[in-house]
PDB file of C-alpha atoms and ligand atoms in Angstrom:
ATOM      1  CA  UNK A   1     -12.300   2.209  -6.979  1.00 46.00           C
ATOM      2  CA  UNK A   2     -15.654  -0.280  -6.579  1.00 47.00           C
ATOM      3  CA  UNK A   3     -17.506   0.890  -4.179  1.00 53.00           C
ATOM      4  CA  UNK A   4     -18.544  -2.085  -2.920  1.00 64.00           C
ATOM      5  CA  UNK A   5     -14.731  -2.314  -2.037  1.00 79.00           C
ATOM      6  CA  UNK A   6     -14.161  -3.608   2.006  1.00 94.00           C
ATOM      7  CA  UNK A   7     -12.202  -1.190   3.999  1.00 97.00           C
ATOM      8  CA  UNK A   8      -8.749  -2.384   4.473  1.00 98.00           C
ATOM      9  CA  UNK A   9      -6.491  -0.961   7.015  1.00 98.00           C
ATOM     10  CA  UNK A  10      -2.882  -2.040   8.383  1.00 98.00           C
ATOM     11  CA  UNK A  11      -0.676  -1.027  11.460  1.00 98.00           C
ATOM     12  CA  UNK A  12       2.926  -0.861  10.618  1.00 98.00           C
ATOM     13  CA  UNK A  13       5.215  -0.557  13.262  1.00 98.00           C
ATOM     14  CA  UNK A  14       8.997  -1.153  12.437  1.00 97.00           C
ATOM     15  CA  UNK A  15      10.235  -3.457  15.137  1.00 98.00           C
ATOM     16  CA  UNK A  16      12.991  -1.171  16.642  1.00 96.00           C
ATOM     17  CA  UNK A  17      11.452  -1.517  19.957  1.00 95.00           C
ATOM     18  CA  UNK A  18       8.500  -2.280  22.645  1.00 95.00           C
ATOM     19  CA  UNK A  19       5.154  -0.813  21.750  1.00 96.00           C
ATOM     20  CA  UNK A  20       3.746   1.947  24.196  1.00 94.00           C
ATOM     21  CA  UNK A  21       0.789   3.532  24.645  1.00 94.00           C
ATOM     22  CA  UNK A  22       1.077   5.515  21.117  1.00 95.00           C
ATOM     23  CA  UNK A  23       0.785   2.493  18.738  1.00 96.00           C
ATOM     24  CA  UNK A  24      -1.431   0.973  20.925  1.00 97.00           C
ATOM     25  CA  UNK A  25      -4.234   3.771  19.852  1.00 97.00           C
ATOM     26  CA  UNK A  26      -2.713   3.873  16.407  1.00 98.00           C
ATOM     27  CA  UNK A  27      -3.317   0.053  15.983  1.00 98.00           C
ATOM     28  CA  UNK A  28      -6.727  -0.303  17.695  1.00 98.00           C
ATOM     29  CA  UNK A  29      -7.710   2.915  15.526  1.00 98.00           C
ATOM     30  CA  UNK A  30      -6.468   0.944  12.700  1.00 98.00           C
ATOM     31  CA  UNK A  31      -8.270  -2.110  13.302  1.00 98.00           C
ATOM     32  CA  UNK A  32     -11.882  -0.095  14.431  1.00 97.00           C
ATOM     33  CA  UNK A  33     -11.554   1.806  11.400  1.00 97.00           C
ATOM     34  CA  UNK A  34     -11.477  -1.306   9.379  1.00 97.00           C
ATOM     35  CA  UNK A  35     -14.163  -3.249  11.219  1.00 94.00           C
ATOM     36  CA  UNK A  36     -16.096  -4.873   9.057  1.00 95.00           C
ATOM     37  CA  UNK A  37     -12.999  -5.042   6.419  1.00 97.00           C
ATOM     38  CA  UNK A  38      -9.863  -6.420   7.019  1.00 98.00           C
ATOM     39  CA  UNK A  39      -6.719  -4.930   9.827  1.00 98.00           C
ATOM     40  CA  UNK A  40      -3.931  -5.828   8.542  1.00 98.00           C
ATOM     41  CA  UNK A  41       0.057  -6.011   9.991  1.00 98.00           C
ATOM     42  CA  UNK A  42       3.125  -5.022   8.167  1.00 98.00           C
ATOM     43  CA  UNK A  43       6.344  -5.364   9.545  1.00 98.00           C
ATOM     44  CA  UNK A  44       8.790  -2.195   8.846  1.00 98.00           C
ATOM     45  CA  UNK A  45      11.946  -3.803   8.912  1.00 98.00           C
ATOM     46  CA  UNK A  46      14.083  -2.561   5.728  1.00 97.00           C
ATOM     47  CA  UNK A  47      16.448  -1.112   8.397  1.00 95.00           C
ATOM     48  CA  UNK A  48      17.970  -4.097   9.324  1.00 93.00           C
ATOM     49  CA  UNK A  49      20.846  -2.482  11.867  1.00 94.00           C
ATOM     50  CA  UNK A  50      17.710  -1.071  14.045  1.00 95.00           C
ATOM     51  CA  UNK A  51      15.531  -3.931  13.245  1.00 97.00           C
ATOM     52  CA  UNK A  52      15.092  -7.139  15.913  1.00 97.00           C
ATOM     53  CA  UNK A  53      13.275 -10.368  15.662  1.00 96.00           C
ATOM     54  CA  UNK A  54      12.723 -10.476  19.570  1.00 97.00           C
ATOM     55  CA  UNK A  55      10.867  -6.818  19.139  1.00 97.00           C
ATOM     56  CA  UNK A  56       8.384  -8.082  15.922  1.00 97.00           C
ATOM     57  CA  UNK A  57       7.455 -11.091  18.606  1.00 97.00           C
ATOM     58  CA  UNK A  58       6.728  -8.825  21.359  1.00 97.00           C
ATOM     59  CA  UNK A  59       4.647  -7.104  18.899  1.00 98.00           C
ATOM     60  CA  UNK A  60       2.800  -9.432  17.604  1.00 98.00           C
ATOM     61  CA  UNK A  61       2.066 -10.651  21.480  1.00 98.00           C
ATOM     62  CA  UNK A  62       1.053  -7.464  22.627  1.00 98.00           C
ATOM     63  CA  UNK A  63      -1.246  -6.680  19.936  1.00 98.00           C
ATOM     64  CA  UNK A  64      -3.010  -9.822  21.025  1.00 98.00           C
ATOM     65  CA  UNK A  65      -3.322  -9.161  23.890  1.00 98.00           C
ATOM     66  CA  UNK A  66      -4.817  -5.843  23.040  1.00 98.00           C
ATOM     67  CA  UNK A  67      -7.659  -8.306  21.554  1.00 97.00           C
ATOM     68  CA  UNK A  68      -6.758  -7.418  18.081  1.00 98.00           C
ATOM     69  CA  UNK A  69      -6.802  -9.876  15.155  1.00 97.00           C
ATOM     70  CA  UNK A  70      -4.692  -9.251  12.230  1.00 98.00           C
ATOM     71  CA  UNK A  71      -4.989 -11.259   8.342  1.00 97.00           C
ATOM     72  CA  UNK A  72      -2.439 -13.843   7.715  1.00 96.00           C
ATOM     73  CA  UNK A  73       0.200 -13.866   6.411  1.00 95.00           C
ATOM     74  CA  UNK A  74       2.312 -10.855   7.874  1.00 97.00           C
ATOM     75  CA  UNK A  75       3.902  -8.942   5.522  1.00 98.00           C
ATOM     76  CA  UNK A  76       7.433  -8.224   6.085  1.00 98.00           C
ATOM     77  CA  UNK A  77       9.430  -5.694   4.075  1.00 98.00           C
ATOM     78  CA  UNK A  78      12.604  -7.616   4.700  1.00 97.00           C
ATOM     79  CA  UNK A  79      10.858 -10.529   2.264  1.00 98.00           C
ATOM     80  CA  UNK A  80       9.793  -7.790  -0.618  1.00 98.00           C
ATOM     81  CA  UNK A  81      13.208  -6.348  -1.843  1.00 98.00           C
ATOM     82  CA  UNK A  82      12.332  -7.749  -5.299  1.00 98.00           C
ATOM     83  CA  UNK A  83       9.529  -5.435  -5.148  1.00 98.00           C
ATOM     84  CA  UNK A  84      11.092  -2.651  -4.236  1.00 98.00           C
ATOM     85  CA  UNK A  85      13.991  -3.004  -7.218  1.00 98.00           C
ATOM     86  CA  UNK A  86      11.148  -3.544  -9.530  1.00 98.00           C
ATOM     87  CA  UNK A  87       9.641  -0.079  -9.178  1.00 98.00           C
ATOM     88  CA  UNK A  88      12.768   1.289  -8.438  1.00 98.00           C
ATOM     89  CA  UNK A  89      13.521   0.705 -11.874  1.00 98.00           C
ATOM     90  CA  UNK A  90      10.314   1.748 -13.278  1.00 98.00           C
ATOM     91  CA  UNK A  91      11.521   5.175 -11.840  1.00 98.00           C
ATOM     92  CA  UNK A  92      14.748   4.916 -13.019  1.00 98.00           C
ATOM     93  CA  UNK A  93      14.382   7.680 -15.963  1.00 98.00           C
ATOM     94  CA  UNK A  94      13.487  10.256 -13.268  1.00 98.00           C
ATOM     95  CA  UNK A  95      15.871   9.256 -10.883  1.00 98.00           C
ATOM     96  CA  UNK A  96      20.092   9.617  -9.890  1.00 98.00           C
ATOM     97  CA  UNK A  97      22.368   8.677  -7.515  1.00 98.00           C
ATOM     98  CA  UNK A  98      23.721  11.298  -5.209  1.00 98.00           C
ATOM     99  CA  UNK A  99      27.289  11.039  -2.853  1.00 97.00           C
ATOM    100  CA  UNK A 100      26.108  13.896  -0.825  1.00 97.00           C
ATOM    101  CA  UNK A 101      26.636  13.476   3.022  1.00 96.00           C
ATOM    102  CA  UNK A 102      24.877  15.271   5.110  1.00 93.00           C
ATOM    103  CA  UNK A 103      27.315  17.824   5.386  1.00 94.00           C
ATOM    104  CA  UNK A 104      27.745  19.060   2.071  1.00 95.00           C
ATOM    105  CA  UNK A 105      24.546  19.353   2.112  1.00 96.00           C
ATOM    106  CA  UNK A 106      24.598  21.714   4.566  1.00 94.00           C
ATOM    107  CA  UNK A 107      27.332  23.555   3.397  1.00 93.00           C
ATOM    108  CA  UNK A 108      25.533  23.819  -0.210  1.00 93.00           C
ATOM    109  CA  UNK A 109      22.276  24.895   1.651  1.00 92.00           C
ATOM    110  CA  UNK A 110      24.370  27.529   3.792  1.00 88.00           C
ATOM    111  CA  UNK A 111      26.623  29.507   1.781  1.00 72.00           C
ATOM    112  CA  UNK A 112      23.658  31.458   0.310  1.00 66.00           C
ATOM    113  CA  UNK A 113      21.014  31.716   3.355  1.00 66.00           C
ATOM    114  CA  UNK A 114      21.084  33.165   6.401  1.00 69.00           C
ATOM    115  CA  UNK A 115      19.358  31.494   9.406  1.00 79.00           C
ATOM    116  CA  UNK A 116      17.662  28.222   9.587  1.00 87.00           C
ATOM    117  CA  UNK A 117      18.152  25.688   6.798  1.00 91.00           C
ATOM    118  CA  UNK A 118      14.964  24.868   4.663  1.00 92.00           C
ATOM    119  CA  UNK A 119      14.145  21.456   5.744  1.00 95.00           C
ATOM    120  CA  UNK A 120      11.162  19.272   5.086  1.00 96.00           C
ATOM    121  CA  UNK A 121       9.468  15.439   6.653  1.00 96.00           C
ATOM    122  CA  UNK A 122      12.954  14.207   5.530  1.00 95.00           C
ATOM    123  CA  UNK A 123      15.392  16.298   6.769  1.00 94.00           C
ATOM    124  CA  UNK A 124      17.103  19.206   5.355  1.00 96.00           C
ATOM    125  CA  UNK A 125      15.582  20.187   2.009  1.00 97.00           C
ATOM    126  CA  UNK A 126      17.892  18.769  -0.697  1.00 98.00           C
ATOM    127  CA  UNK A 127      19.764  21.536  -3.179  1.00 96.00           C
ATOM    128  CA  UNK A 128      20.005  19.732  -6.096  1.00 97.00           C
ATOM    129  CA  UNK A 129      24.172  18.697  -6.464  1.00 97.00           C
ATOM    130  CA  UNK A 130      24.289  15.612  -7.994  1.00 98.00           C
ATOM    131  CA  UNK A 131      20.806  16.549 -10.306  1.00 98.00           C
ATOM    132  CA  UNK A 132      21.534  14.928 -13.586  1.00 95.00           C
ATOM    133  CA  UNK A 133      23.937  11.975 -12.638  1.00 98.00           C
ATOM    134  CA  UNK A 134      23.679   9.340 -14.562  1.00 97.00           C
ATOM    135  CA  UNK A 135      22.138   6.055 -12.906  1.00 97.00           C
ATOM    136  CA  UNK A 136      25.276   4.335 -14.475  1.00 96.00           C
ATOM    137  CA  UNK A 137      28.033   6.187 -12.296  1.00 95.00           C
ATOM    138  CA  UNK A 138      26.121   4.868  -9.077  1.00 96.00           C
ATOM    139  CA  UNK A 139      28.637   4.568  -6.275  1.00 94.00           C
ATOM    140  CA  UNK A 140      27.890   1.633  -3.510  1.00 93.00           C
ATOM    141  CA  UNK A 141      27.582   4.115  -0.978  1.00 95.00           C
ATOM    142  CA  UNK A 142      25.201   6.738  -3.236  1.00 98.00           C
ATOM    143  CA  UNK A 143      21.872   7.344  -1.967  1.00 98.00           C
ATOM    144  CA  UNK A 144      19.122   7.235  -5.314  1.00 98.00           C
ATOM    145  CA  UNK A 145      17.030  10.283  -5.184  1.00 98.00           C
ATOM    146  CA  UNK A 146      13.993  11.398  -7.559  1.00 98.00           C
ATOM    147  CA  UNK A 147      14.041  14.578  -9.982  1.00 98.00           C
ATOM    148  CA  UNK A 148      10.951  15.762  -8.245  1.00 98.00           C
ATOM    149  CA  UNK A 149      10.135  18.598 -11.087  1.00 98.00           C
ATOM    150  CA  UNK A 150      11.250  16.211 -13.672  1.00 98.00           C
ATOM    151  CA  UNK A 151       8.446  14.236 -12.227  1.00 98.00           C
ATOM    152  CA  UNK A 152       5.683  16.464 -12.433  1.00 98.00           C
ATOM    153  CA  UNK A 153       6.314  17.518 -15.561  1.00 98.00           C
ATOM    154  CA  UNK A 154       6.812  13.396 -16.894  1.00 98.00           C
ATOM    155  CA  UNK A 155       2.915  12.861 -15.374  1.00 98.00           C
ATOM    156  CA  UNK A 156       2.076  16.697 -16.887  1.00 98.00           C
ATOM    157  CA  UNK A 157       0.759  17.751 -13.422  1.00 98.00           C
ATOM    158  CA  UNK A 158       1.466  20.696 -11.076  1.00 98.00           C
ATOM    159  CA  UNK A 159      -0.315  19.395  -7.813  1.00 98.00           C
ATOM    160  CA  UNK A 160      -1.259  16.366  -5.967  1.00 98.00           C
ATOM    161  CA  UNK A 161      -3.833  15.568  -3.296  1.00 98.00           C
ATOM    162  CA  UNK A 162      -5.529  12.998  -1.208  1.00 98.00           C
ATOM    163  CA  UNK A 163      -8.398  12.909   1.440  1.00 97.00           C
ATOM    164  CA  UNK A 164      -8.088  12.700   4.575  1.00 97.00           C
ATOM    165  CA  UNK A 165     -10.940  11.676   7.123  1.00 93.00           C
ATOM    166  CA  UNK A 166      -9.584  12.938  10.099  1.00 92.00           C
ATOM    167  CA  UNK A 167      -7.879  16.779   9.236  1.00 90.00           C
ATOM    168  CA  UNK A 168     -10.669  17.688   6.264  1.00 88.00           C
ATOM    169  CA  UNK A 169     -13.064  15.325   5.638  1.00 90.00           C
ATOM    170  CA  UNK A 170     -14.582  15.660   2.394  1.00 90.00           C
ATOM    171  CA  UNK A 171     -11.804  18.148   1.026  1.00 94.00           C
ATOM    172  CA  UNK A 172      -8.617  17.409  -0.781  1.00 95.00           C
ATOM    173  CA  UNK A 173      -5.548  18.526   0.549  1.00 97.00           C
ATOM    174  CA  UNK A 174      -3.643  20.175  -2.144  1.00 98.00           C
ATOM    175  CA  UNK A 175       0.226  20.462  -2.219  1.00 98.00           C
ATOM    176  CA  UNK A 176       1.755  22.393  -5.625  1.00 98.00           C
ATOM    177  CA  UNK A 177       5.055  21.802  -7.332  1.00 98.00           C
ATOM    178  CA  UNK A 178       6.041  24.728  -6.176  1.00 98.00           C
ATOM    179  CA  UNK A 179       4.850  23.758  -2.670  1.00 98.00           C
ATOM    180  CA  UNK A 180       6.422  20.261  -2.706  1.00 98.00           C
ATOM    181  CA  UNK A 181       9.730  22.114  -4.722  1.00 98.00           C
ATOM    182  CA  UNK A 182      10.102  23.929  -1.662  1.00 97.00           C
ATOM    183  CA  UNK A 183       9.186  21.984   1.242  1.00 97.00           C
ATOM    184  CA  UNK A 184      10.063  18.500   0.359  1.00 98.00           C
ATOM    185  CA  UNK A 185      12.753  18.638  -2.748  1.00 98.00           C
ATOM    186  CA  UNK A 186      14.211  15.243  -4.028  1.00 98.00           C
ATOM    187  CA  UNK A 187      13.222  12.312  -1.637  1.00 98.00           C
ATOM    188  CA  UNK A 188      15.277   9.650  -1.665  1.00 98.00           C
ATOM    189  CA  UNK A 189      14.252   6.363  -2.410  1.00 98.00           C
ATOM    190  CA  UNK A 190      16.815   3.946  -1.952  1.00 98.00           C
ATOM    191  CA  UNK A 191      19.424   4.827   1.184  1.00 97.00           C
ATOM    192  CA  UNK A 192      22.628   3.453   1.541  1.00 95.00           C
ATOM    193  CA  UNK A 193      23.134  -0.067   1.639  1.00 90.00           C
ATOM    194  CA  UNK A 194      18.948  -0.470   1.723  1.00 94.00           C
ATOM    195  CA  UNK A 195      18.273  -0.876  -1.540  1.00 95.00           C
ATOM    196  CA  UNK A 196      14.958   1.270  -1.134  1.00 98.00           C
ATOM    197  CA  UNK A 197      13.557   3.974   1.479  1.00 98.00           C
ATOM    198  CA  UNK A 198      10.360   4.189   3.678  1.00 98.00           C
ATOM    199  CA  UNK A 199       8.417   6.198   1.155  1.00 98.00           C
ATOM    200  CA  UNK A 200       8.858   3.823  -1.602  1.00 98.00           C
ATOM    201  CA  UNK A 201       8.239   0.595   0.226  1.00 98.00           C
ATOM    202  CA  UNK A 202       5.119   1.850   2.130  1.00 98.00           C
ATOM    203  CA  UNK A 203       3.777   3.396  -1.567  1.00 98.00           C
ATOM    204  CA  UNK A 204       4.634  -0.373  -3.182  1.00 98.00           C
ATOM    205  CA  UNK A 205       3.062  -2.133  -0.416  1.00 98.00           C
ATOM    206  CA  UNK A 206      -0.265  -0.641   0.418  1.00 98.00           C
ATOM    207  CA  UNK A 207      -0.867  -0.863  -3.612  1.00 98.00           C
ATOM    208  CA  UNK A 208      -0.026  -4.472  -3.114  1.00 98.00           C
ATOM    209  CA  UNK A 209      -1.705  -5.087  -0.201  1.00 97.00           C
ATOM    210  CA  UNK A 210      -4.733  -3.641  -1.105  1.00 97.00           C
ATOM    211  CA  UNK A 211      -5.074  -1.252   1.532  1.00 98.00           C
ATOM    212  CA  UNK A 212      -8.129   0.762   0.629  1.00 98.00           C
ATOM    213  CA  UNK A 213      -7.242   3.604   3.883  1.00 98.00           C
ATOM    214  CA  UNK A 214      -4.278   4.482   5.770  1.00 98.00           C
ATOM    215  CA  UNK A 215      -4.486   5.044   9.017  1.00 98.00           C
ATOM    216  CA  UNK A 216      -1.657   6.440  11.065  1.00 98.00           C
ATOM    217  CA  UNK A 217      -0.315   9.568  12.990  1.00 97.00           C
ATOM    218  CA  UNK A 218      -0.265  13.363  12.084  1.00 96.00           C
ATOM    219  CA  UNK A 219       3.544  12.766  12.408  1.00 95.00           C
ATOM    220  CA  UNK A 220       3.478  11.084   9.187  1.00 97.00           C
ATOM    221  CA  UNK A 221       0.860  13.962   7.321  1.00 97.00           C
ATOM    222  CA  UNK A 222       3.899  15.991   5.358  1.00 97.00           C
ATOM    223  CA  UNK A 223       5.384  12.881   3.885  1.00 98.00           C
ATOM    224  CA  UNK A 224       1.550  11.532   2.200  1.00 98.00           C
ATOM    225  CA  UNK A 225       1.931  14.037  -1.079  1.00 98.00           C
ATOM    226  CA  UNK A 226       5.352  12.032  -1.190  1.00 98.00           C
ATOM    227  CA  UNK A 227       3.260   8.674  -1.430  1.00 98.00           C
ATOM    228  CA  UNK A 228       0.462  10.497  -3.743  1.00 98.00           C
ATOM    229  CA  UNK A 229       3.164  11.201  -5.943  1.00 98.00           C
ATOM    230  CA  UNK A 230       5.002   7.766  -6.042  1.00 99.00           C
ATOM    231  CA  UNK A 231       1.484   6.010  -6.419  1.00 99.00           C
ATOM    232  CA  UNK A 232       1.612   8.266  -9.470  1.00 98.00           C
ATOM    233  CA  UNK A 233       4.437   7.608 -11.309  1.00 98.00           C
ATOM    234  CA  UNK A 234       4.082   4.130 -10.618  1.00 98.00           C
ATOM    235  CA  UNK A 235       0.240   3.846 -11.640  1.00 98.00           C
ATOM    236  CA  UNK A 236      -1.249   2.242  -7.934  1.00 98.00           C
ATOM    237  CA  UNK A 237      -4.446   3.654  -6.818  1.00 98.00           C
ATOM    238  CA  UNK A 238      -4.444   6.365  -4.289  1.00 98.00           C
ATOM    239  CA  UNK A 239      -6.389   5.336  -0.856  1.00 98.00           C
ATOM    240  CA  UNK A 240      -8.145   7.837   1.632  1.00 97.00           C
ATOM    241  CA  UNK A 241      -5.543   8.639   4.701  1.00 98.00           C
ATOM    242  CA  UNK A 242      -7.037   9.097   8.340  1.00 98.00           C
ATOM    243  CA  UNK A 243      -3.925  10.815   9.769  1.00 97.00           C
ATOM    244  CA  UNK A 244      -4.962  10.182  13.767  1.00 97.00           C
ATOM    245  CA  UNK A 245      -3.681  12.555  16.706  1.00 95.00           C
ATOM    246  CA  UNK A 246      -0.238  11.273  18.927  1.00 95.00           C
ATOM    247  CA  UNK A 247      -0.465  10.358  22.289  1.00 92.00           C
ATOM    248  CA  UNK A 248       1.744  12.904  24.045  1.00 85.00           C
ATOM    249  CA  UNK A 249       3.501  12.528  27.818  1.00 78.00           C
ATOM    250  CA  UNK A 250       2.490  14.383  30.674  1.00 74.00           C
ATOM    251  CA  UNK A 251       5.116  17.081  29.575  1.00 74.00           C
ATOM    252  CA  UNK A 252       3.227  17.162  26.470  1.00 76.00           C
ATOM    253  CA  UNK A 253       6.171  15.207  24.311  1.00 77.00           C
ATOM    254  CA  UNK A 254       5.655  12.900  21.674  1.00 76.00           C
ATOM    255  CA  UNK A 255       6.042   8.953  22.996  1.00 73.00           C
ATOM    256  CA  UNK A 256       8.705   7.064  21.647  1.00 72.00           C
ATOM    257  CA  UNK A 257       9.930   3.565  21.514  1.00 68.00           C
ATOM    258  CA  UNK A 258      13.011   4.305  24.302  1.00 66.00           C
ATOM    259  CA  UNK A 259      10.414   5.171  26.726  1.00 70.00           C
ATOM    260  CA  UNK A 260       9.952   2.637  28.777  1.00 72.00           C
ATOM    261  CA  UNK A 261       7.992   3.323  30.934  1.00 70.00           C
ATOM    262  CA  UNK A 262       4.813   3.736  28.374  1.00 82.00           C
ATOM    263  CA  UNK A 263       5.359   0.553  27.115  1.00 93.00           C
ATOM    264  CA  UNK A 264       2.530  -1.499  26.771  1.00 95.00           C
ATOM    265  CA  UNK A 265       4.172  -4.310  28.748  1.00 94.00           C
ATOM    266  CA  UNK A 266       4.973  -1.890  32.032  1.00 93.00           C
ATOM    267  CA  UNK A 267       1.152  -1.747  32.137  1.00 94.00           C
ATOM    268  CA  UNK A 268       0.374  -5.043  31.738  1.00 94.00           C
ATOM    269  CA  UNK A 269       2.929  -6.424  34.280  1.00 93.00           C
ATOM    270  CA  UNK A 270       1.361  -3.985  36.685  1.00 93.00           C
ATOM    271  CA  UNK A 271      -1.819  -5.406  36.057  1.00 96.00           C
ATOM    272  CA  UNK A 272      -3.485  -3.105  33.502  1.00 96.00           C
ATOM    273  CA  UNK A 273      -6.107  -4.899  30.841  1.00 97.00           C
ATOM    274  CA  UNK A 274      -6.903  -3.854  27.254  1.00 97.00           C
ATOM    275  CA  UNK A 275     -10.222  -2.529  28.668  1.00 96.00           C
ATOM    276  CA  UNK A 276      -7.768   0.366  30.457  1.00 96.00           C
ATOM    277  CA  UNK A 277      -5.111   1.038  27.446  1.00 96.00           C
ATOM    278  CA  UNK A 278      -8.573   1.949  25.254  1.00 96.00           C
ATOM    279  CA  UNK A 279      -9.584   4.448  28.157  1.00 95.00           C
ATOM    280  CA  UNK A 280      -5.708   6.049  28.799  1.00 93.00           C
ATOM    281  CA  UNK A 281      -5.672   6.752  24.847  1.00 94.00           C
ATOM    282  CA  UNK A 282      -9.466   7.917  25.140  1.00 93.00           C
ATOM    283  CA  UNK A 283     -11.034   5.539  22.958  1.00 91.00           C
TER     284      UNK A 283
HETATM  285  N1  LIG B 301       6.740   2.151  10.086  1.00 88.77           N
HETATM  286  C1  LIG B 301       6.281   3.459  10.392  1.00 88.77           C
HETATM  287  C2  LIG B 301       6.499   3.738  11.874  1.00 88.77           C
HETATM  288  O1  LIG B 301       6.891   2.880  12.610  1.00 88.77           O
HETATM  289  C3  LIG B 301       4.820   3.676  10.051  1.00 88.77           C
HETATM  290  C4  LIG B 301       4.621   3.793   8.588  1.00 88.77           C
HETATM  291  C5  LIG B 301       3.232   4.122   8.106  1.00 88.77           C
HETATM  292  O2  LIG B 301       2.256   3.924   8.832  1.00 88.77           O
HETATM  293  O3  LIG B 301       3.120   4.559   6.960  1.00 88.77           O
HETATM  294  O4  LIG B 301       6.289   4.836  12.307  1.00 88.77           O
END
């Protein structure tokens, strides 16, 4: 990469619901990280059932508020589906469709182990079944999965890493085959009736987007070696992650979009300013 490169971050919340105190540190962080560069928006919105046009407005009008400018256009996943077939099907050779529901998947995982099932950022760790389908018997309800060791061995590595500024600056964090094998399997990138899957559509649009570091929570840390890898296979550059701590409830849980009550809104209507969401989140 140049090195006279800007810094280019983006905050990309999927508009399922009202912002709250969480994204509101995860998007200033975002946007402070970039300063001088460029903050940009993306709006997550492949899962169209979850997904609501009143929700990406009250985004957009809270982030204002916040005082934070964003580049224009927004980018909206909805409006990039070409882009996600396109690498799909640069992929194709190492991927295959798979029928399994999540129950014979469970059943497959069970009937040799005892005790908890291996399971990974995605769920339960996937055993392999339909390994070796051909793309061509694809079923409309089939999920598309890649051959994660046929992978490694198509790019003739047996680890990948990234940097991240916030967990180990200045070190590379390492994940093996064997380590992603076991603790992530086959991701899936392209879910039922989706026609692609978060890892692949965040991998294809950073890359096109430019985005030079990623900034988001720890939550998201075990899925990165899944974008390292993509941005592999598909030949995109690799930026530097800053995986940021979550804002946690007074019981110590994680916030999430249901929760009213942390919404960014509630605090405004009760007359809280941006000046006072920086100093809740500690920044
Ligand atoms: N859309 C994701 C979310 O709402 C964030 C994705 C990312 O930052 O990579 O949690």
């Amino acid at each position: 990469m140049a090195g006279c490169a800007i810094t280019r971050t983006r905050f990309a919340p999927s508009p399922t619901g009202l912002l709250h105190l969480g994204h509101a540190y995860s998007a200033i962080l975002a946007h402070d990280l970039a300063s001088p560069g460029q903050f940009l928006l993306r709006i997550e919105d492949i899962d169209r059932d979850r997904c609501r046009t009143e929700y990406e407005e009250a985004i957009q009008e809270d982030l204002a508020w916040l005082g934070l400018d964003w580049q224009r256009p927004i980018l909206r996943q909805s409006g990039r589906m070409a882009a996600y077939r396109a690498a799909l099907a640069r992929l194709a050779p190492l991927t295959y469709p798979c029928r399994c529901r999540r129950g014979d998947i469970r059943a497959a995982l069970s009937a040799p182990q005892e005790g908890a099932l291996p399971a990974g950022p995605d769920g339960l760790i996937y055993p392999g079944t339909c390994r070796g389908r051909p793309l061509s018997d694809a079923g409309a309800d089939d999920v598309i999965r890649l051959d994660v060791a046929g992978a490694f061995d198509a790019l003739g590595i047996d680890q990948v890493a990234f940097r991240d500024a916030a967990i180990l600056p200045g070190h590379d964090h390492v994940l093996t085959r064997d380590q992603f094998l076991a603790g992530i399997g086959d991701v899936i990138l392209s879910r039922r009736g989706m026609g692609t899957s978060y890892h692949l559509a965040v991998v294809v649009d950073d890359a096109a987007q430019g985005v030079t570091l990623v900034s988001r929570g720890k939550d998201l840390f075990d899925s990165t070696p899944i974008h390292v890898l993509l941005q592999k296979l598909l030949n995109l550059p690799t930026p530097l992650y800053h995986h940021h701590r979550l804002i946690r409830d007074t019981a110590g849980m994680r916030l999430a979009k249901r929760d009213n009550a942390r919404a960014l809104r509630h605090y405004r209507e009760t007359g809280a300013g941006p000046q006072d969401i920086r100093a809740m989140v500690g920044l």
